[in-house]
Coordinates of C-alpha atoms in Angstrom, one line a residue:
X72 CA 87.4 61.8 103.1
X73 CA 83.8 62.6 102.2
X74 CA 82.5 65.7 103.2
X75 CA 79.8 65.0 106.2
X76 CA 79.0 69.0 107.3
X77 CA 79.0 71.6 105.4
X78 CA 78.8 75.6 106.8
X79 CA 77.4 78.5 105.0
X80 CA 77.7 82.4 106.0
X81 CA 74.8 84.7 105.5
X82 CA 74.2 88.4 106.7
X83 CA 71.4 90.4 107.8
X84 CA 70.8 91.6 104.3
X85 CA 70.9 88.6 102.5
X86 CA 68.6 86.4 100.4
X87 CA 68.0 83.0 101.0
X88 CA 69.8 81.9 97.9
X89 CA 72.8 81.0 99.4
X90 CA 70.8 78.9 101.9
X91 CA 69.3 77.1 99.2
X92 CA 72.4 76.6 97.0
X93 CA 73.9 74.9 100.8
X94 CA 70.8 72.9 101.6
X95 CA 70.9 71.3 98.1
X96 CA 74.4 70.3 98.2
X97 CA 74.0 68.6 101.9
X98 CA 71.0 66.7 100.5
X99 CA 73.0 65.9 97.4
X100 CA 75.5 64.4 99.8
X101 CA 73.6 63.4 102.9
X102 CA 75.7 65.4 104.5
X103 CA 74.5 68.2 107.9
X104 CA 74.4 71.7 107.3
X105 CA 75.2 74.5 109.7
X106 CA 74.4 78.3 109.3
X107 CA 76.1 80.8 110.9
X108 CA 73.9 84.5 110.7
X109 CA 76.8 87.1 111.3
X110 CA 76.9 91.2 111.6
X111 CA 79.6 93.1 111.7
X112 CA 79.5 95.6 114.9
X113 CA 79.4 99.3 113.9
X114 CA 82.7 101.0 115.4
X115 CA 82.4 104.1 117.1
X116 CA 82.2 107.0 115.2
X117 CA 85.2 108.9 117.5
X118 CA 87.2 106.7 118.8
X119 CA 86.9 104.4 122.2
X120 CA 85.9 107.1 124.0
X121 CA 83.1 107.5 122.2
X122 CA 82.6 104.3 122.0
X123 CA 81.4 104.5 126.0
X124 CA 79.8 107.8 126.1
X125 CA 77.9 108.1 122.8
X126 CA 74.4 107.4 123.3
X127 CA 73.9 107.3 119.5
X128 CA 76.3 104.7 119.2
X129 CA 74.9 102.2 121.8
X130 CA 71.3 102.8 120.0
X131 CA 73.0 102.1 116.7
X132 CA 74.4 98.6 118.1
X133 CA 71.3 98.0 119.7
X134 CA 69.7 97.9 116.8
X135 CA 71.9 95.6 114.9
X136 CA 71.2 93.2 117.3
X137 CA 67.6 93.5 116.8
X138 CA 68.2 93.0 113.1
X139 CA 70.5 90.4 113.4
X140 CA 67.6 88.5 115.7
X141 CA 65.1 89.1 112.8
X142 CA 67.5 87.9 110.6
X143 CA 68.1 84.7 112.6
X144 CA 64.8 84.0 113.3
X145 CA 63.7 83.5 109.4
X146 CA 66.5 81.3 108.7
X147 CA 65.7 79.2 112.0
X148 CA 62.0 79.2 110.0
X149 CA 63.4 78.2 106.7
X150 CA 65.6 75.5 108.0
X151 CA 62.9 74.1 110.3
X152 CA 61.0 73.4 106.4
X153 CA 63.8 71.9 104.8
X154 CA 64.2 68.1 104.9
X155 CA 68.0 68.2 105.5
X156 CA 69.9 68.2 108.9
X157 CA 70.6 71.8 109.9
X158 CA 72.0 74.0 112.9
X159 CA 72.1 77.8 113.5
X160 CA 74.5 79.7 115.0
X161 CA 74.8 83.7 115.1
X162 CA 77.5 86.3 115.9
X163 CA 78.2 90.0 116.4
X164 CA 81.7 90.5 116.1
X165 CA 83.9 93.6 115.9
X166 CA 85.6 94.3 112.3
X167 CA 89.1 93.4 113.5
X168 CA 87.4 89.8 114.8
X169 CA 84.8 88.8 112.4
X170 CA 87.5 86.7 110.3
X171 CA 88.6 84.6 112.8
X172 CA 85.4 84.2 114.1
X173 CA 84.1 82.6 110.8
X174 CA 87.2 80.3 111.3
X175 CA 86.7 79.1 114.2
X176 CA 83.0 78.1 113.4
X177 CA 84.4 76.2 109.6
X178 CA 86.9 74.0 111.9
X179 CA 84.3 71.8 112.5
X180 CA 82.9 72.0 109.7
X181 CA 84.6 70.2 106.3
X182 CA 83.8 72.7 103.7
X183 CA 82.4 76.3 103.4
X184 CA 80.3 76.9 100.6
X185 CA 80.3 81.0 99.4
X186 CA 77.4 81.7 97.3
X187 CA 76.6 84.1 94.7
X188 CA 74.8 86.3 97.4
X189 CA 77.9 86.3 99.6
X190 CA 80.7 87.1 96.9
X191 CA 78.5 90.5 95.8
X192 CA 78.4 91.5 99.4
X193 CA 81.1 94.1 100.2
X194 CA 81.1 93.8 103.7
X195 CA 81.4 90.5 104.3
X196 CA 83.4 88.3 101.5
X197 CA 86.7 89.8 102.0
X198 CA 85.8 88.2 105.7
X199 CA 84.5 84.7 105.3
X200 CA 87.2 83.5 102.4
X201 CA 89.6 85.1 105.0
X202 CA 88.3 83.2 107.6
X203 CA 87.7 80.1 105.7
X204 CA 90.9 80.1 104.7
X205 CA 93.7 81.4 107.2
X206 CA 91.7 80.3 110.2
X207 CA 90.2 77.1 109.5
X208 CA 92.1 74.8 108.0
X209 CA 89.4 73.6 105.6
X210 CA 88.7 74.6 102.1
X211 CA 86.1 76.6 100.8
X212 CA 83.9 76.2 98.1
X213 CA 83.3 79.3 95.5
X214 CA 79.6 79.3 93.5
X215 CA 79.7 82.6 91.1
X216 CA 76.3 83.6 89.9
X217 CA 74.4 81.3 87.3
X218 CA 77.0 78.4 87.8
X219 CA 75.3 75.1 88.2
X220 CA 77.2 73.4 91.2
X221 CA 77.0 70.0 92.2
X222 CA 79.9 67.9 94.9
X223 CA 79.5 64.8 92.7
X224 CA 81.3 66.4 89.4
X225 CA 82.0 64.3 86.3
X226 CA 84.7 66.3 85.1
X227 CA 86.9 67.7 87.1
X228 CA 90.4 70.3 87.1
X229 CA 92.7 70.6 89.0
X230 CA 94.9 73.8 89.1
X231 CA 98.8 72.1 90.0
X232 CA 101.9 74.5 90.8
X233 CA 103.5 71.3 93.1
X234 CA 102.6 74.0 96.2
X235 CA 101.9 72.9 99.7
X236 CA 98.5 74.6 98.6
X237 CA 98.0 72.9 95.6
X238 CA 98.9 69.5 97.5
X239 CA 96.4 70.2 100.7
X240 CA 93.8 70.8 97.7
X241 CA 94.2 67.6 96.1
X242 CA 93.7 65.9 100.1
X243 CA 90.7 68.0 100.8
X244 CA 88.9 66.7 97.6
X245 CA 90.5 63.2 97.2
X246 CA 86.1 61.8 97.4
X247 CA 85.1 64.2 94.9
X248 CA 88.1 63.3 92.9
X249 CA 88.0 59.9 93.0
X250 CA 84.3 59.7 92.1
X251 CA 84.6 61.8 89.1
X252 CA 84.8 60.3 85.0
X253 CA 87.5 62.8 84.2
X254 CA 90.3 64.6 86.2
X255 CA 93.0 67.0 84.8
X256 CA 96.0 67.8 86.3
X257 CA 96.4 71.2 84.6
X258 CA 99.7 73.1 84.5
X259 CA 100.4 76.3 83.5
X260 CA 104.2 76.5 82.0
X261 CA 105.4 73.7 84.1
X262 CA 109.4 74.1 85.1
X263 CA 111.1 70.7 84.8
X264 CA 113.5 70.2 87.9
X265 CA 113.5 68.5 91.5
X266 CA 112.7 72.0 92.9
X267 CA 109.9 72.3 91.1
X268 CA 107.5 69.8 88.7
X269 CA 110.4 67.7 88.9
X270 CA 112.0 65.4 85.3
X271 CA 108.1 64.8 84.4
X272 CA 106.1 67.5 85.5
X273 CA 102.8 66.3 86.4
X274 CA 103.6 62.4 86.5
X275 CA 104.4 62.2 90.4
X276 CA 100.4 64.1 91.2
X277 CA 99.4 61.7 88.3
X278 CA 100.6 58.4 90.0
X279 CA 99.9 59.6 93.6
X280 CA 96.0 60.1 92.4
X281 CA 95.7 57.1 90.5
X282 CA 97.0 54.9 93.1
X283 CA 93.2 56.6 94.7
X284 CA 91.7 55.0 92.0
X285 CA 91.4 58.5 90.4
X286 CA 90.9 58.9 86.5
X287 CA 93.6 61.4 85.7
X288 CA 95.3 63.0 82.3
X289 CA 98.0 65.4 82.4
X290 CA 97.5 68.8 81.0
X291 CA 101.2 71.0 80.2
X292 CA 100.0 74.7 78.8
X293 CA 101.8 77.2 78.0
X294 CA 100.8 80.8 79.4
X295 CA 101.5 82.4 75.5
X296 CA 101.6 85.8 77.7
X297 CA 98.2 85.5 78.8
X298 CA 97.3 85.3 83.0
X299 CA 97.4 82.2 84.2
X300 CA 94.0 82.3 85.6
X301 CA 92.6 83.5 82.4
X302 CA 94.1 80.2 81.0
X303 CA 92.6 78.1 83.1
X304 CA 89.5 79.5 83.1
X305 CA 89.4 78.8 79.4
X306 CA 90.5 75.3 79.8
X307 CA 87.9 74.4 82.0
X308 CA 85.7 75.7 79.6
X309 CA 87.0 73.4 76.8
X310 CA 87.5 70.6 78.5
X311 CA 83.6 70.8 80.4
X312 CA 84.7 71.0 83.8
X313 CA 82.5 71.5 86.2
X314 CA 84.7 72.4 89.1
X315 CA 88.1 73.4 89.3
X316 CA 90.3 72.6 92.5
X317 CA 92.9 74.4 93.4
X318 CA 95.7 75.9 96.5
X319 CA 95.2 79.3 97.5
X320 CA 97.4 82.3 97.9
X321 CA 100.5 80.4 97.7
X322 CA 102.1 84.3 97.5
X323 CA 101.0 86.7 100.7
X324 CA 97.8 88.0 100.3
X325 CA 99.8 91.6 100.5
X326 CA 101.5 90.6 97.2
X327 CA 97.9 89.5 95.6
X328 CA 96.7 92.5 96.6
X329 CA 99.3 94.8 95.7
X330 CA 100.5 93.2 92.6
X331 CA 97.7 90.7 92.2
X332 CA 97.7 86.9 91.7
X333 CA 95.6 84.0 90.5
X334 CA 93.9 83.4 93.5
X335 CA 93.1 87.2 94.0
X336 CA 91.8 87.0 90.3
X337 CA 89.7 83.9 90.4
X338 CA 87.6 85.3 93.6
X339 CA 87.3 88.5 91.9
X340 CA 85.9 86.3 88.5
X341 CA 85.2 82.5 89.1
X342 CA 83.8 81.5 86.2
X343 CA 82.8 78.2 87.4
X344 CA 82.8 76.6 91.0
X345 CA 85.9 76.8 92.9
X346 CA 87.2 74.8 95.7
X347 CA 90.4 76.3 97.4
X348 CA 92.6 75.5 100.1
X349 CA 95.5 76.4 102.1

């Protein structure tokens, strides 16, 4: 399915990077952008009680709004000059909220690009790939800093554990898959049973992509005690990929975050862009 509207996340102190890097993509692929300008509410300082009588409080929220406004009102300006479709939407949502408020908005959207502006911010890219992820039901599209990015890649990998993740991956970018040159099913010490990679490991992915008219090679690596995303990171690099696909977080994100993961390390280092999905 080709992707026809694509959603971006920017905050009040924000560039316009990120908005570029979005508008370029949606012209690349005549597809309609949408912007959502978001602000986390400050929480009270004591509690809920003093969340209703603090004066300093209130004056503190009503001046987030005022920002976020501001903030609003320049991207209206900059997407009123740019020659693809566009719409703007902002929010102020509570901490506990601001998550599922981002998914709600990528629903109807088919993919949430996060640029380099949004994975430095601290408060607010733990957020959006939370929201893009859990709450959505879409994938999301990572752009590290310096990485040219484009939704028509030549050369393409593809990050394959046989996962429900890994699967909905593959679906979500079947277009960009089967428009590609190159695309390599990558797998990282593959286990040969019917539990797992099954008698060939990558030969069922491999015939269900090329029946898509997809130009696919099998790739079986060993992990030679190295992380796995380390290794693939590399590969792409040898093999000139310019985007790796991939599932996400196919462990708890209390487990990545505890004992880490390759989805936890690949937000944290990229490398190259990244679509995920879950």
């Amino acid at each position: 399915m080709p992707f026809k509207t694509l959603l971006t996340v920017t905050g009040p102190d924000h560039g316009d990077d990120d908005l570029r890097l979005a508008a370029g993509l949606c012209e690349e692929i005549d597809a309609h952008l949408c912007v959502l300008v978001l602000l986390i509410a400050a929480p009270p300082s004591g509690g809920e009680y003093a969340a209703v009588v603090s004066p300093a409080w209130l004056a503190e929220r009503e001046a987030e709004v005022e920002i976020l406004e501001r903030r609003s009102s320049v991207v209206s300006k900059m997407l009123s000059e740019s020659p693809v479709s566009a719409d703007l939407s902002s929010d102020y949502p509570e901490q506990s909220w601001a998550d599922e408020i981002i998914g709600r908005r990528a629903r109807y959207a088919d993919l949430t690009v996060i640029g380099a502006e949004m994975l430095a911010s601290r408060s607010l890219k733990e957020k959006v790939i939370a929201g893009g992820l859990f709450s959505s039901g879409r994938p999301i599209l990572l752009v590290p800093k310096g990485a040219r990015v484009t939704l028509k890649p030549k050369r393409v990998l593809v990050a394959w554990d046989a996962s429900l993740e890994a699967s909905r991956a593959v679906r979500e970018s079947l277009g960009i898959l089967s428009a590609a040159n190159e695309v390599r099913i990558v797998m990282i010490d593959p286990i040969e049973d019917e539990r797992h990679h099954g008698a060939e490991p990558g030969a069922d992915v491999a015939t269900y992509l090329s029946r898509h008219g997809v130009k696919v090679a099998v790739d079986r690596l060993p992990s030679s005690n190295h992380f796995v995303a380390d290794v693939l990171r590399q590969h792409a690099i040898d093999t000139g990929a310019e985007l790796i696909v991939m599932g996400a977080y196919g462990h708890s994100r209390l487990r990545e975050r505890i004992f880490g993961g390759v989805t936890k390390s690949l937000i944290e280092e990229p490398g190259l862009p990244i679509l995920m999905a879950r």
